[in-house]
Structure formats: C-alpha cells, structure tokens
PDB file of C-alpha atoms in Angstrom:
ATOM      1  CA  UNK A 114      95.422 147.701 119.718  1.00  0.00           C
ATOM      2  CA  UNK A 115      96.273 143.470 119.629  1.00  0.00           C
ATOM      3  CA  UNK A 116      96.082 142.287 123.063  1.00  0.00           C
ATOM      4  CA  UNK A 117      98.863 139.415 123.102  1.00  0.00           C
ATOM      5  CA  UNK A 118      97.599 136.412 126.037  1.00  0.00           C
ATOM      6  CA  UNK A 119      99.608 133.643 127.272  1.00  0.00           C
ATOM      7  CA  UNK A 120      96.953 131.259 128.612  1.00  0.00           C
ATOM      8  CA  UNK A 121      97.538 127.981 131.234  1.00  0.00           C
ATOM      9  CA  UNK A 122      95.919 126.177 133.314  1.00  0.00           C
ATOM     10  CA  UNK A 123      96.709 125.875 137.191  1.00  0.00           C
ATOM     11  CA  UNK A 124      94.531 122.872 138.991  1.00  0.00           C
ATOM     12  CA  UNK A 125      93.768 123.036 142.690  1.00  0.00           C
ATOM     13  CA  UNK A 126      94.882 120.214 145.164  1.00  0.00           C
ATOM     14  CA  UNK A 127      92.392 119.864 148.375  1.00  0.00           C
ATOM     15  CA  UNK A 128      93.742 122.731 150.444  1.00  0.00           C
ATOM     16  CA  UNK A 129      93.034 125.040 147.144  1.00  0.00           C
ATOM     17  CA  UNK A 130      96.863 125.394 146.306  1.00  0.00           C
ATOM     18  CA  UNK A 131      97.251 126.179 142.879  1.00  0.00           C
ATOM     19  CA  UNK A 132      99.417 123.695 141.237  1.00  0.00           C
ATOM     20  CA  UNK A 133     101.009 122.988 137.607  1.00  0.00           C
ATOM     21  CA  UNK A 134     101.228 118.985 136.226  1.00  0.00           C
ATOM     22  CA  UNK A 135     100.232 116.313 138.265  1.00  0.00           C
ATOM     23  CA  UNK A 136      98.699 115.518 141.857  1.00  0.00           C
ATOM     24  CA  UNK A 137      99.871 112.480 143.678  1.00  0.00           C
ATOM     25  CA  UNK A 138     100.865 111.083 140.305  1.00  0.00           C
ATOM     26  CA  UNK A 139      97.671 110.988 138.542  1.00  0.00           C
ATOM     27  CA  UNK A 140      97.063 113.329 135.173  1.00  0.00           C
ATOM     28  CA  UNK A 141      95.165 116.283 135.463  1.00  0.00           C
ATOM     29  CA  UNK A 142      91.850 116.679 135.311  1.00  0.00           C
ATOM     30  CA  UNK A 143      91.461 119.582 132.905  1.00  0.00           C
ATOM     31  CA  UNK A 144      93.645 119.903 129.658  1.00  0.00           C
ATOM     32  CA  UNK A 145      93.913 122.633 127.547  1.00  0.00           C
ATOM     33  CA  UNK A 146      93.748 121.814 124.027  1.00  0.00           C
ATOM     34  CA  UNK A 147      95.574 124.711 122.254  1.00  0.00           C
ATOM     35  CA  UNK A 148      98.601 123.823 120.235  1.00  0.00           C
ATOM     36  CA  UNK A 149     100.142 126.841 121.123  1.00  0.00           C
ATOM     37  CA  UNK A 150      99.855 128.981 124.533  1.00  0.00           C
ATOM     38  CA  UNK A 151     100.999 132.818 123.244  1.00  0.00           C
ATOM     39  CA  UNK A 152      97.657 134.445 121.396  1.00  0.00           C
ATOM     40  CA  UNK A 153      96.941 137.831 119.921  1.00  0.00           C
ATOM     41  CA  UNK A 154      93.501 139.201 120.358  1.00  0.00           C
ATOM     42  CA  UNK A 155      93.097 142.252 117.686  1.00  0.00           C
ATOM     43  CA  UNK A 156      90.850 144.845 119.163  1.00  0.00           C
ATOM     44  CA  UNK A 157      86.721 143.480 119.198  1.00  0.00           C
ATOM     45  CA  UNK A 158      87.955 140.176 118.759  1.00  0.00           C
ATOM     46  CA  UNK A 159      87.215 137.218 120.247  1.00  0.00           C
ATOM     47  CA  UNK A 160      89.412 134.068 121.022  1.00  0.00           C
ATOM     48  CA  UNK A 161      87.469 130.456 121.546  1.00  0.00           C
ATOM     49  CA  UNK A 162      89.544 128.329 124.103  1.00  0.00           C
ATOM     50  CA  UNK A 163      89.072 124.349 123.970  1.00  0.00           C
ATOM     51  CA  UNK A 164      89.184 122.839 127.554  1.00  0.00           C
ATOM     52  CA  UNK A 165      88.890 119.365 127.950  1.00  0.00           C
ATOM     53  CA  UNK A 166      87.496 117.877 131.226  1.00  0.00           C
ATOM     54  CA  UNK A 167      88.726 113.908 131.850  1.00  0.00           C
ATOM     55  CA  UNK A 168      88.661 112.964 135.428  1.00  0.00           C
ATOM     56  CA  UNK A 169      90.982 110.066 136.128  1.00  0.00           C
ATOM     57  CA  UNK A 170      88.887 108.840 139.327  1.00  0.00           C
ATOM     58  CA  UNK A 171      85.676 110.075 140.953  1.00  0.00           C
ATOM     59  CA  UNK A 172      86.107 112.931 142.774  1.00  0.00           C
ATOM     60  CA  UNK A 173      85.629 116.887 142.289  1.00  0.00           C
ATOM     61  CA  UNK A 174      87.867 119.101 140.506  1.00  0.00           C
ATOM     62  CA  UNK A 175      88.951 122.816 140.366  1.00  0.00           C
ATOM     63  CA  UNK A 176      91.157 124.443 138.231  1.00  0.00           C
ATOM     64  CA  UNK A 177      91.542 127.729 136.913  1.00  0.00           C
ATOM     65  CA  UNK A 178      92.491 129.488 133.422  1.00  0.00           C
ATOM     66  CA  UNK A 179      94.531 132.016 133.844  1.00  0.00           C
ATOM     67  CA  UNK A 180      95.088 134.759 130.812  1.00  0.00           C
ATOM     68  CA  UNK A 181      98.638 136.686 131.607  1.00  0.00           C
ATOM     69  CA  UNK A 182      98.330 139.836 129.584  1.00  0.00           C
ATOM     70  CA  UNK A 183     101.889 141.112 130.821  1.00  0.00           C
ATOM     71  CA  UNK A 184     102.269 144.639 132.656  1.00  0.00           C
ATOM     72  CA  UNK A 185     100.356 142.640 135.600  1.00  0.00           C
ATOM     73  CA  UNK A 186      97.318 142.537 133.351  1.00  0.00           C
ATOM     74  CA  UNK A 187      96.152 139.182 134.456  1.00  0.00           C
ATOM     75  CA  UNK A 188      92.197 137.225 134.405  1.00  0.00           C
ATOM     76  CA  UNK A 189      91.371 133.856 136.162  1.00  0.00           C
ATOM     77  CA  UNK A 190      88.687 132.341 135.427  1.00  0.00           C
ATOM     78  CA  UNK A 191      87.712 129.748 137.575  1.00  0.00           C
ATOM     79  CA  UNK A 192      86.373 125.698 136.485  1.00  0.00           C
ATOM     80  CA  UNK A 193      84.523 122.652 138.397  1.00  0.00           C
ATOM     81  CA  UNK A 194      84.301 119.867 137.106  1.00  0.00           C
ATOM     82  CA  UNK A 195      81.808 117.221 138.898  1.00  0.00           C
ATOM     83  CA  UNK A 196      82.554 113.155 137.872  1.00  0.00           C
ATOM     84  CA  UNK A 197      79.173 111.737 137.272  1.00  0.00           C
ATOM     85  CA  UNK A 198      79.768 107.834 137.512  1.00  0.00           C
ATOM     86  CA  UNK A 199      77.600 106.242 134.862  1.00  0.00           C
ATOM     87  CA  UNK A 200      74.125 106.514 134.859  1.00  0.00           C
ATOM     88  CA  UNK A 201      72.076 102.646 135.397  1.00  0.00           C
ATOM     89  CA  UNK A 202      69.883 101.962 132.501  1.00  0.00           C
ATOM     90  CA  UNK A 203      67.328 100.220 135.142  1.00  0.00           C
ATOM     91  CA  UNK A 204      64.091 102.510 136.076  1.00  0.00           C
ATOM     92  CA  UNK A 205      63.338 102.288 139.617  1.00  0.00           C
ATOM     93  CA  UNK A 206      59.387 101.702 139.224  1.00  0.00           C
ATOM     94  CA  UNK A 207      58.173 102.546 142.998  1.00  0.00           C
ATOM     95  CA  UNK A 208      53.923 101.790 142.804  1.00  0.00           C
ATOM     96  CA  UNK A 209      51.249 101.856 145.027  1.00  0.00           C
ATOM     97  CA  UNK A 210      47.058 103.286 145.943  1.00  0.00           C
ATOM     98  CA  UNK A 211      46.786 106.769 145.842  1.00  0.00           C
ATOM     99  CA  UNK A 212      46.810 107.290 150.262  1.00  0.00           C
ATOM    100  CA  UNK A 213      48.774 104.450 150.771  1.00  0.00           C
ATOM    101  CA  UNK A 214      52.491 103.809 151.948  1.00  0.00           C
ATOM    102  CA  UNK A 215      55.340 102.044 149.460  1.00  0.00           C
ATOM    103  CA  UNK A 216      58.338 101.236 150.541  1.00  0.00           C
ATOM    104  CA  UNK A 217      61.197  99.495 148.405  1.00  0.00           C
ATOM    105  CA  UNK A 218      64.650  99.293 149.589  1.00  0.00           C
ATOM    106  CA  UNK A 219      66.835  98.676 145.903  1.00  0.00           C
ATOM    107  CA  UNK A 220      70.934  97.935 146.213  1.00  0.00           C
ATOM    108  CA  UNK A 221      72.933  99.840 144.056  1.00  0.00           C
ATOM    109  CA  UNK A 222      76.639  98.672 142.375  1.00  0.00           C
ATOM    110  CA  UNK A 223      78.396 102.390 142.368  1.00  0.00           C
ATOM    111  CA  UNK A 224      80.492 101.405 139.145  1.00  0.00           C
ATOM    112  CA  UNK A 225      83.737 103.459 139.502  1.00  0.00           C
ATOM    113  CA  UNK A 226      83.521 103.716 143.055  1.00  0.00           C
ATOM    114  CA  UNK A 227      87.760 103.314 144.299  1.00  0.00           C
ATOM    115  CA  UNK A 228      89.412 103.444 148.043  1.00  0.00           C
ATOM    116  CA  UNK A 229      92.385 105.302 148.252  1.00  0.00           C
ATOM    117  CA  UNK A 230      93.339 102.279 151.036  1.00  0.00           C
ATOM    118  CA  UNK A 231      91.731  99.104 153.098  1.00  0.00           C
ATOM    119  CA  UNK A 232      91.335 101.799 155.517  1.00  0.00           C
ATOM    120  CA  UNK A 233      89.374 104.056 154.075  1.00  0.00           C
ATOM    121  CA  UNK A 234      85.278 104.807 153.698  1.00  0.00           C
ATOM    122  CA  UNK A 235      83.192 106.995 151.815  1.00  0.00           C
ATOM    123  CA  UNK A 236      80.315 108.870 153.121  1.00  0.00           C
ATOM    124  CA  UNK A 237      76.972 109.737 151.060  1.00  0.00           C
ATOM    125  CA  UNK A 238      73.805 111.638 150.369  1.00  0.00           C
ATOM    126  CA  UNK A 239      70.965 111.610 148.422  1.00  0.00           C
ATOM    127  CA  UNK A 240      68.612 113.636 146.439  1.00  0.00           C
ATOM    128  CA  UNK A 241      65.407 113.124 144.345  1.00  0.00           C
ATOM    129  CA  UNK A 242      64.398 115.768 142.175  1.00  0.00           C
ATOM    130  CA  UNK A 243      61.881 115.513 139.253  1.00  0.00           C
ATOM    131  CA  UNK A 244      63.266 115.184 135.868  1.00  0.00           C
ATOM    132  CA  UNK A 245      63.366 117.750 133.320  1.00  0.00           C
ATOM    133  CA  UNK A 246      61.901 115.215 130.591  1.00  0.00           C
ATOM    134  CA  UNK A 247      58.885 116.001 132.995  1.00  0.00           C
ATOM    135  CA  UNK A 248      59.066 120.355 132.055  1.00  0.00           C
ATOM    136  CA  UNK A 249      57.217 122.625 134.386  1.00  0.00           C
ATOM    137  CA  UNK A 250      54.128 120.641 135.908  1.00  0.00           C
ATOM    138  CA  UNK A 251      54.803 122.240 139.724  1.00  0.00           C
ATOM    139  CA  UNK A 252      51.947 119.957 141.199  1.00  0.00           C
ATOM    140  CA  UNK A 253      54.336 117.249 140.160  1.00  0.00           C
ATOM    141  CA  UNK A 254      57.381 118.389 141.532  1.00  0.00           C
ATOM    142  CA  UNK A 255      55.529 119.328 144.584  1.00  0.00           C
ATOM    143  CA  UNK A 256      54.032 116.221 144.740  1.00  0.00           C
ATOM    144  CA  UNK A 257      57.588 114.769 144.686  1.00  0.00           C
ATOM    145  CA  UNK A 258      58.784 116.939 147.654  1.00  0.00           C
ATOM    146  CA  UNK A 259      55.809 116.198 149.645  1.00  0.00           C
ATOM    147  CA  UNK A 260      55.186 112.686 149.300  1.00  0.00           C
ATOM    148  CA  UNK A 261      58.647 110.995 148.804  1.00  0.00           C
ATOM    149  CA  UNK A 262      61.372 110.351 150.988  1.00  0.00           C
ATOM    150  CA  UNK A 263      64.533 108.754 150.115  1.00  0.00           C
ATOM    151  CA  UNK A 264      67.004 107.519 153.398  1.00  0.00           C
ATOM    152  CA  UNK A 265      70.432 105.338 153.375  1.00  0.00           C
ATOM    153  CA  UNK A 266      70.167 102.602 155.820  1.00  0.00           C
ATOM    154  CA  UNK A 267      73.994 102.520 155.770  1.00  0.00           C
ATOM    155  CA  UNK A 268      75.770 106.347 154.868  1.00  0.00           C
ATOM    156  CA  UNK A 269      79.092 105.177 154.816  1.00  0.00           C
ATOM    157  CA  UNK A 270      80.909 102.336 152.907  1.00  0.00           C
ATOM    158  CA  UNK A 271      84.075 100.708 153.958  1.00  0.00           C
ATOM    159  CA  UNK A 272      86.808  99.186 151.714  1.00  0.00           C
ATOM    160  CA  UNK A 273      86.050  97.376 149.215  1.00  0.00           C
ATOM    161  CA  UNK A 274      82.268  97.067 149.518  1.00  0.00           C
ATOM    162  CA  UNK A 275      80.906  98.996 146.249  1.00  0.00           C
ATOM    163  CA  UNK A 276      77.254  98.085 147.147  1.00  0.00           C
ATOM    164  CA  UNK A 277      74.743 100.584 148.436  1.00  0.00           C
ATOM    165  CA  UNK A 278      71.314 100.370 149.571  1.00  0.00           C
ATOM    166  CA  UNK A 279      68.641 102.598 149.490  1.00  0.00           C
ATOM    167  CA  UNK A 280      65.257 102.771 151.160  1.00  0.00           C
ATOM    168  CA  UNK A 281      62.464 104.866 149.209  1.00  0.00           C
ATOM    169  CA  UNK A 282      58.884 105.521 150.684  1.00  0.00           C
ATOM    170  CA  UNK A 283      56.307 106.575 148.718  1.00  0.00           C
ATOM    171  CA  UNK A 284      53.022 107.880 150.299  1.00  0.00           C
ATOM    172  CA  UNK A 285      50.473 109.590 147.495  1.00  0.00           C
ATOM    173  CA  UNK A 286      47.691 111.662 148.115  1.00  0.00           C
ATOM    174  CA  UNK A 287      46.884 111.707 144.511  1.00  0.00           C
ATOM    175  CA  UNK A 288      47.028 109.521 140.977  1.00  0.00           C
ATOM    176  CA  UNK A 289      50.121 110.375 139.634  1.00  0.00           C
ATOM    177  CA  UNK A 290      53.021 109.207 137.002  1.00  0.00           C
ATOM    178  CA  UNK A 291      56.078 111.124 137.495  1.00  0.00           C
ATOM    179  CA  UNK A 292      59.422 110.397 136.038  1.00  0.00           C
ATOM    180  CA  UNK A 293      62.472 111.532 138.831  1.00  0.00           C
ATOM    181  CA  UNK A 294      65.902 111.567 138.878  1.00  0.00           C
ATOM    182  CA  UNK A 295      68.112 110.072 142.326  1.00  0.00           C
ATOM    183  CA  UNK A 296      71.410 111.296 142.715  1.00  0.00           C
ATOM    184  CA  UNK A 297      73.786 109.673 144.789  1.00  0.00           C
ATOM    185  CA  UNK A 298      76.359 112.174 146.274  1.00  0.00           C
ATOM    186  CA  UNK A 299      79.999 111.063 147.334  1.00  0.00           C
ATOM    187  CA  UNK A 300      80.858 113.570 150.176  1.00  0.00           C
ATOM    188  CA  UNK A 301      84.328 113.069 148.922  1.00  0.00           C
ATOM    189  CA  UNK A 302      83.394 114.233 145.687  1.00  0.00           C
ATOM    190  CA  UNK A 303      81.584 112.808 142.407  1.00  0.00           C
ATOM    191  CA  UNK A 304      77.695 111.467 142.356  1.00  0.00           C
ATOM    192  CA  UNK A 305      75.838 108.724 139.899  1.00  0.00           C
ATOM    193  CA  UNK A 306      71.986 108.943 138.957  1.00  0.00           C
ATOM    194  CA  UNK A 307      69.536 106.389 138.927  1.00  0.00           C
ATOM    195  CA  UNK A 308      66.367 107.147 137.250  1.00  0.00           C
ATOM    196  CA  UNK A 309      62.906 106.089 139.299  1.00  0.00           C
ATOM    197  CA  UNK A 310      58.977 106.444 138.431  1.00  0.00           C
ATOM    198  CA  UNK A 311      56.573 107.061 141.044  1.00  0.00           C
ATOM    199  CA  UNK A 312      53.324 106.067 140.114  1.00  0.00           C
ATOM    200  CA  UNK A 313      49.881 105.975 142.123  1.00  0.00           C
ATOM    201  CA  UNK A 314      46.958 104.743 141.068  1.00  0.00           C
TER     202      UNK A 314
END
C-alpha cells in the first residue's frame, strides 16, 4: 500500500522551540529543496530528500524534518549543522630537539567572526587532534596527547576585536613529524581549523 508524506522542515531557536520561516529576521539555516512537499512512497520504496545546509552567520543550528503520514503517523528526524569558518591555508610549523621545550604563541584573524552588539564577547576553546591524512599510527596520536598542549592567553574576545592568540608548547620525547589539526571552538556556536606540524628532531 502507497504511503502518501507531507515533509517540512521546523528549525529550532535557542530555547529548542520549534519554529517555521525566519529567526530574528535572518533566513534559515536548512532549506529543503523539493519542488513539491506531498510524496507517495509505493510499498519497498524509497524516497531521497535534498536538504541544503547555508548558515547565514557562525553559529550552531538544529532543525528537524518532520514526515506527517496523516492518522497521527508522524517521524522527526532530527539535523545539526556546525558553521566551520574557513580553514587558513598557513601550516603552523612548531620545531624543536627531541626532550626539549617549544613554545610559539601565533595570532589568529577568525574570518567571519560577527558581534551581535558593542556589548557583546565571545568565549572559546581549543582542541588539537591528529589529522586523518596521518591514518592509524597510535604512537603518533599518543605522542600528540602526551607531549602537546595548546592554551588561550585571552578566552574571551570583546567587540570588535577579531584577533586571537594562541600559545602552543611542544615538549618531545621522541623524533617525530606529525601533521595535526587545531580547532578553534566558539562557545556560542561555530569553530575554524588551522592546520599545524609538530616536528622533533
């Protein structure tokens, strides 16, 4: 028997209300891109279902798709979508003796990076992790864990300052050459990535 769908899209604001159009004026983050929203499913079929993710600022943002099969016969399926600003084409290159101490403190321009006011500051966070270009070697990524530290001499910004610094040590027991990946979290929502090498000699 056809199973007839009427499929939309309901965003969440902050406080995880469901909500249909726009918030605060801004377009939505997710789109659906089906010319029409009524389907019929015939019985082992299947039904693809473009969604388009296009954040209009940096931030986090929920949503979910919601099939209404009538006779209360409704799925939700729920969406995230994480704003990645973009990635620097610079490689960090952090170098030093194996059993010795680097330390380089790099500033950052977080391209993208808006105030909803003069008033208002962002809090971050970081986290190194090795790169997947790098597959499976776990002395590396332990390596990584155990040897690097990366710290934010200043966690917050305040309006309109885009710049921020960050302090990474590097202390290697070991020769190593190991490609990572730094992202810089938003607490407010999205992140960027900076690629860095750690070598030792």
């Amino acid at each position: 028997q056809p199973f007839h769908a009427v499929l939309s899209l309901a965003e969440k604001t902050q406080k995880n209300r469901a909500v249909a159009g726009t918030k605060n004026g801004r377009p939505r983050g997710f789109n659906l891109f089906l010319k029409k929203p009524k389907h019929t499913i015939r019985a082992k079929g299947s039904l693809g279902i473009p969604i388009c993710f296009s954040p209009s600022e940096m931030g986090n943002y929920s949503a979910e798709l919601i099939v209404n099969g009538g006779n209360d016969l409704v799925f939700k399926y729920p969406l995230l979508g994480i704003t990645q600003g973009p990635v620097s084409s610079k490689i960090i290159e952090v170098k030093c003796q194996a059993r010795k101490v680097a330390t380089k403190v790099v500033t950052f321009d977080l391209i993208g990076l808006r105030f909803s006011d003069e008033k208002t500051d962002e809090k971050f966070s970081l986290e190194l992790a090795l790169s997947p270009e790098e597959g499976k070697d776990s002395w590396k990524k332990e390596l990584v864990e155990r040897c690097t530290s990366v710290e934010l001499p200043a966690k917050v910004l305040k309006c309109p300052d885009n710049k921020l610094q960050v302090k990474i040590i590097f202390e290697p027991l070991r020769t190593v050459r190991a490609a990572c990946d730094l992202m810089v979290h938003k607490k407010s929502g999205g992140g960027w990535e900076v690629k860095v090498e750690l070598v030792a000699a």
